[in-house]
Short mmCIF file of C-alpha atoms in Angstrom, two decimals:
data_model
loop_
_atom_site.label_atom_id
_atom_site.label_comp_id
_atom_site.label_asym_id
_atom_site.label_seq_id
_atom_site.Cartn_x
_atom_site.Cartn_y
_atom_site.Cartn_z
CA MET A 1 84.39 107.32 146.58
CA GLY A 2 87.55 107.95 148.22
CA ALA A 3 90.78 106.95 145.94
CA GLN A 4 91.54 104.03 148.37
CA ASP A 5 88.20 102.20 147.66
CA GLY A 6 89.72 100.84 144.16
CA PRO A 7 92.19 101.81 141.72
CA THR A 8 91.76 104.64 139.81
CA LEU A 9 91.28 105.26 135.66
CA ILE A 10 94.50 106.43 135.55
CA THR A 11 95.93 103.61 137.64
CA SER A 12 94.31 101.04 135.64
CA VAL A 13 95.82 102.37 132.28
CA GLN A 14 99.21 102.73 133.68
CA ARG A 15 98.94 98.71 134.63
CA ALA A 16 97.88 98.14 131.18
CA PHE A 17 100.96 100.10 129.72
CA ARG A 18 102.88 98.00 132.53
CA LEU A 19 101.59 94.73 131.03
CA LEU A 20 101.73 95.95 127.52
CA GLU A 21 105.59 96.68 128.00
CA ALA A 22 105.99 93.06 129.96
CA VAL A 23 104.59 91.21 127.33
CA GLY A 24 106.68 93.25 124.59
CA SER A 25 109.96 92.03 126.02
CA HIS A 26 109.07 88.23 125.67
CA VAL A 27 109.45 87.62 121.45
CA ASN A 28 107.48 84.06 121.93
CA GLY A 29 104.95 85.51 124.78
CA ALA A 30 104.65 85.21 128.45
CA PRO A 31 102.01 83.49 130.68
CA ALA A 32 99.68 85.36 132.56
CA LYS A 33 101.49 84.42 136.26
CA GLN A 34 104.90 85.68 134.79
CA LEU A 35 103.51 89.10 133.70
CA ALA A 36 102.13 89.53 136.77
CA ARG A 37 104.91 88.88 138.87
CA GLU A 38 107.47 90.83 136.33
CA THR A 39 104.83 94.06 136.79
CA ASP A 40 104.36 93.78 140.25
CA LEU A 41 100.32 93.21 139.93
CA PRO A 42 97.79 90.66 141.64
CA LEU A 43 96.66 87.68 139.45
CA ALA A 44 93.49 88.52 139.35
CA THR A 45 94.42 92.18 138.04
CA ALA A 46 96.78 90.95 135.59
CA TYR A 47 94.01 88.24 134.13
CA HIS A 48 91.39 91.15 133.72
CA LEU A 49 93.78 93.64 132.17
CA LEU A 50 95.11 90.87 129.90
CA ARG A 51 91.74 89.79 128.42
CA THR A 52 90.60 93.20 128.33
CA LEU A 53 93.65 94.00 125.96
CA VAL A 54 93.16 90.89 123.92
CA HIS A 55 89.81 91.91 123.60
CA ASP A 56 90.50 95.05 121.93
CA GLY A 57 93.20 93.95 119.82
CA TYR A 58 96.38 94.95 121.61
CA LEU A 59 97.34 91.68 123.03
CA ARG A 60 97.12 88.33 121.51
CA LYS A 61 97.08 84.88 123.06
CA LEU A 62 98.38 81.79 121.86
CA ASP A 63 97.25 78.23 122.03
CA ASP A 64 100.00 77.50 124.71
CA GLY A 65 98.23 80.42 126.86
CA GLY A 66 101.16 82.86 126.50
CA PHE A 67 100.60 86.52 125.13
CA VAL A 68 102.07 88.50 122.62
CA LEU A 69 101.59 91.91 121.14
CA GLY A 70 98.64 92.56 118.91
CA ASP A 71 97.82 93.46 115.36
CA LYS A 72 96.75 96.75 117.09
CA VAL A 73 99.67 97.88 118.51
CA GLN A 74 101.56 97.60 115.06
CA THR A 75 99.06 99.93 113.79
CA LEU A 76 99.58 102.26 116.16
CA ASN A 77 103.47 101.85 115.46
CA ASP A 78 102.94 102.44 111.69
CA THR A 79 100.72 105.12 112.15
CA GLY A 80 103.24 106.67 114.66
CA ARG A 81 106.25 105.99 112.52
CA GLY A 82 104.08 107.98 109.54
CA GLN A 83 103.31 110.86 111.49
CA THR A 84 106.99 111.33 112.32
CA THR A 85 107.68 110.95 108.53
CA LEU A 86 105.18 113.62 107.85
CA SER A 87 106.28 116.00 110.17
CA ARG A 88 109.67 116.24 108.22
CA VAL A 89 108.02 117.59 105.39
CA ARG A 90 105.24 120.32 106.94
CA PRO A 91 107.97 122.75 107.10
CA THR A 92 108.64 122.27 103.50
CA LEU A 93 104.90 122.07 102.65
CA ALA A 94 104.20 125.58 104.40
CA ALA A 95 107.69 127.29 102.68
CA LEU A 96 105.65 126.42 99.36
CA ARG A 97 102.05 127.73 100.60
CA ASP A 98 103.73 130.72 101.89
CA GLU A 99 106.38 131.47 98.49
CA LEU A 100 103.01 130.34 96.38
CA ALA A 101 100.30 131.89 98.39
CA THR A 102 98.61 128.73 97.65
CA ALA A 103 97.14 125.90 99.68
CA ALA A 104 99.56 122.70 99.33
CA TYR A 105 98.81 119.03 99.07
CA LEU A 106 100.51 115.52 99.31
CA THR A 107 99.27 112.45 98.46
CA PHE A 108 100.53 108.69 98.02
CA TYR A 109 98.89 105.64 95.93
CA GLU A 110 98.68 103.23 98.62
CA GLU A 111 96.86 99.46 98.22
CA GLY A 112 95.35 100.91 95.05
CA GLU A 113 93.96 104.56 95.92
CA ILE A 114 95.49 107.73 95.71
CA ARG A 115 94.73 109.30 98.76
CA VAL A 116 95.58 112.44 100.80
CA ALA A 117 97.98 112.44 103.16
CA GLU A 118 98.56 116.12 104.04
CA ILE A 119 97.20 119.36 103.68
CA VAL A 120 98.70 122.75 104.17
CA ASP A 121 96.78 125.70 104.05
CA SER A 122 95.74 128.99 105.77
CA PRO A 123 92.95 131.77 106.30
CA ARG A 124 94.71 133.12 103.07
CA THR A 125 95.15 130.09 101.23
CA PRO A 126 92.22 127.67 101.59
CA ARG A 127 92.37 124.54 100.72
CA VAL A 128 89.76 123.42 97.74
CA ASP A 129 86.76 122.14 98.99
CA LEU A 130 86.75 118.50 99.02
CA TRP A 131 83.52 117.59 97.90
CA VAL A 132 84.40 114.34 96.38
CA GLY A 133 86.93 112.10 98.02
CA PHE A 134 90.39 112.00 96.16
CA GLU A 135 89.86 108.45 95.96
CA ASP A 136 87.40 108.55 93.54
CA ALA A 137 88.55 111.55 91.89
CA GLY A 138 92.19 110.70 90.53
CA HIS A 139 91.08 111.47 87.12
CA ALA A 140 89.86 114.77 87.99
CA THR A 141 92.69 116.44 90.39
CA ALA A 142 96.30 116.87 89.23
CA LEU A 143 97.61 115.24 92.18
CA GLY A 144 95.55 112.12 90.91
CA LYS A 145 97.00 112.70 87.01
CA SER A 146 100.14 112.53 88.46
CA VAL A 147 100.25 109.07 90.13
CA LEU A 148 98.53 107.83 86.97
CA ARG A 149 101.07 109.66 84.81
CA GLU A 150 104.09 107.72 86.91
CA LEU A 151 102.51 104.09 87.21
CA ASP A 152 102.80 101.32 85.22
CA GLU A 153 100.47 100.51 82.35
CA ASP A 154 99.27 97.32 84.27
CA ALA A 155 98.84 99.46 87.14
CA ARG A 156 97.12 102.39 85.57
CA ASN A 157 95.10 100.08 83.89
CA ASP A 158 94.02 98.73 87.29
CA TYR A 159 93.18 101.88 88.87
CA LEU A 160 90.72 102.86 85.79
CA SER A 161 88.96 99.56 85.93
CA ARG A 162 87.91 99.95 89.79
CA HIS A 163 87.30 103.82 89.17
CA ALA A 164 84.50 105.60 86.75
CA LEU A 165 85.28 108.74 85.48
CA ALA A 166 82.65 110.66 87.17
CA ASP A 167 81.67 114.10 85.39
CA LEU A 168 82.22 116.17 88.13
CA THR A 169 82.18 119.72 86.24
CA PRO A 170 81.60 120.79 82.89
CA ARG A 171 85.32 120.33 82.23
CA THR A 172 86.32 116.87 83.32
CA ILE A 173 87.22 114.62 81.32
CA THR A 174 85.40 111.13 81.00
CA SER A 175 87.09 109.30 78.40
CA THR A 176 89.53 107.25 79.42
CA PRO A 177 92.02 107.43 76.06
CA VAL A 178 91.64 111.24 76.11
CA LEU A 179 92.74 111.31 79.76
CA LEU A 180 95.81 109.04 78.92
CA ARG A 181 96.61 111.24 76.05
CA GLN A 182 96.15 114.19 78.17
CA ILE A 183 98.49 112.71 81.19
CA ASP A 184 101.12 111.34 78.49
CA ALA A 185 101.56 115.06 76.22
CA SER A 186 101.31 117.20 79.46
CA PRO A 187 102.68 120.71 78.38
CA VAL A 188 104.29 121.12 81.65
CA ALA A 189 105.60 117.64 82.28
CA PRO A 190 106.89 116.03 84.73
CA ALA A 191 103.83 118.06 85.82
CA VAL A 192 100.32 117.80 85.02
CA THR A 193 97.30 120.24 85.63
CA ASP A 194 93.82 120.05 86.72
CA LEU A 195 91.99 123.10 84.86
CA GLU A 196 88.31 123.44 86.73
CA GLU A 197 87.87 119.54 86.41
CA TYR A 198 87.75 119.18 90.09
CA SER A 199 85.94 122.40 91.21
CA LEU A 200 85.00 125.17 88.64
CA GLY A 201 86.93 128.43 89.84
CA THR A 202 90.35 126.15 90.79
CA VAL A 203 93.32 125.47 88.95
CA CYS A 204 95.97 122.49 90.27
CA VAL A 205 99.52 121.43 89.43
CA ALA A 206 101.09 118.85 91.08
CA VAL A 207 104.33 116.55 90.42
CA PRO A 208 105.54 113.08 91.52
CA VAL A 209 107.14 112.45 95.32
CA TYR A 210 108.32 109.12 96.33
CA ARG A 211 108.45 107.81 99.95
CA GLY A 212 110.83 105.49 99.74
CA ALA A 213 109.28 102.95 96.83
CA THR A 214 105.56 104.52 97.29
CA LEU A 215 104.38 106.49 94.61
CA GLY A 216 102.87 109.67 95.58
CA SER A 217 102.10 113.70 94.39
CA LEU A 218 103.05 117.22 95.83
CA GLY A 219 100.46 119.58 94.14
CA VAL A 220 99.24 122.93 94.78
CA SER A 221 95.70 124.48 94.08
CA LEU A 222 95.03 128.33 93.29
CA PRO A 223 91.87 130.26 91.51
CA ALA A 224 91.54 130.17 87.87
CA ASP A 225 92.42 133.71 87.54
CA ARG A 226 95.98 132.87 88.51
CA LEU A 227 96.24 130.49 85.54
CA SER A 228 99.16 132.34 83.86
CA ARG A 229 101.18 131.34 86.96
CA ILE A 230 101.42 128.01 86.25
CA GLU A 231 105.13 127.99 84.78
CA GLU A 232 106.63 129.46 87.94
CA ILE A 233 104.95 127.26 90.15
CA ARG A 234 106.16 124.38 88.00
CA ALA A 235 109.50 126.04 88.39
CA ARG A 236 108.87 126.06 92.35
CA LEU A 237 107.27 122.78 92.12
CA ILE A 238 110.02 120.47 90.89
CA PRO A 239 112.79 121.12 93.33
CA THR A 240 110.50 121.17 96.77
CA ALA A 241 109.50 117.48 95.41
CA SER A 242 113.18 116.29 95.34
CA ARG A 243 113.61 117.96 98.47
CA VAL A 244 110.48 115.90 100.36
CA THR A 245 111.29 112.85 98.25
CA ARG A 246 114.75 112.87 100.15
CA SER A 247 113.41 114.01 103.60
CA LEU A 248 110.21 111.04 102.99
CA SER A 249 113.04 108.53 102.05
CA LEU A 250 115.19 109.39 105.34
CA THR A 251 113.25 106.77 107.58
CA ILE A 252 112.78 104.41 105.00
#
């Protein structure tokens, strides 16, 4: 089939983008005929692309027949903004990895869950095997315990009421009172540790960070035989966390 036999896929994508741009220029929406005229598209083509974009969530059709941008466009915008924000701190995380010879991790507490946002590792500094998702292992990781330490009592109790303290290793703390006492009395505060509680042979250290009002944590993992370096690592993590917080908050 030659190019003259019909629009190519690239042409269709270009036309869809033109329609999205045209819709975005009308805060209160615009009808198909106006959008077709503004994008120099045949009305039938505009109708077909508009229906497809509505079906996929990129546009929404109003009761009066006008079209406005859909929720998926906002999701893409939020995701892109988040990626841009994270790109600001990746060099800092990489420098931390290289200086301490450890994998570096960044998490945020979002919608009641502790979620990993970024991991910076290398063949020489591999990440811990995430065999259990961090959302279900906040009690057993330094990153999760750092978040729990900073939460107020109500938010902390809410999290713990929704997450069982699963026994991941023989060292995992499975008693809520013991966990809270350990978090509140951390000997390396404001840092907290995971001493082979998530994965045998691995210890972790983490400190709090913020992205605007969103709480998170910055941490590193290392082999258990390097446990004697925790004070050195804590001393490096605290100023690095301050820099990460400033960078993350630039776009807030």
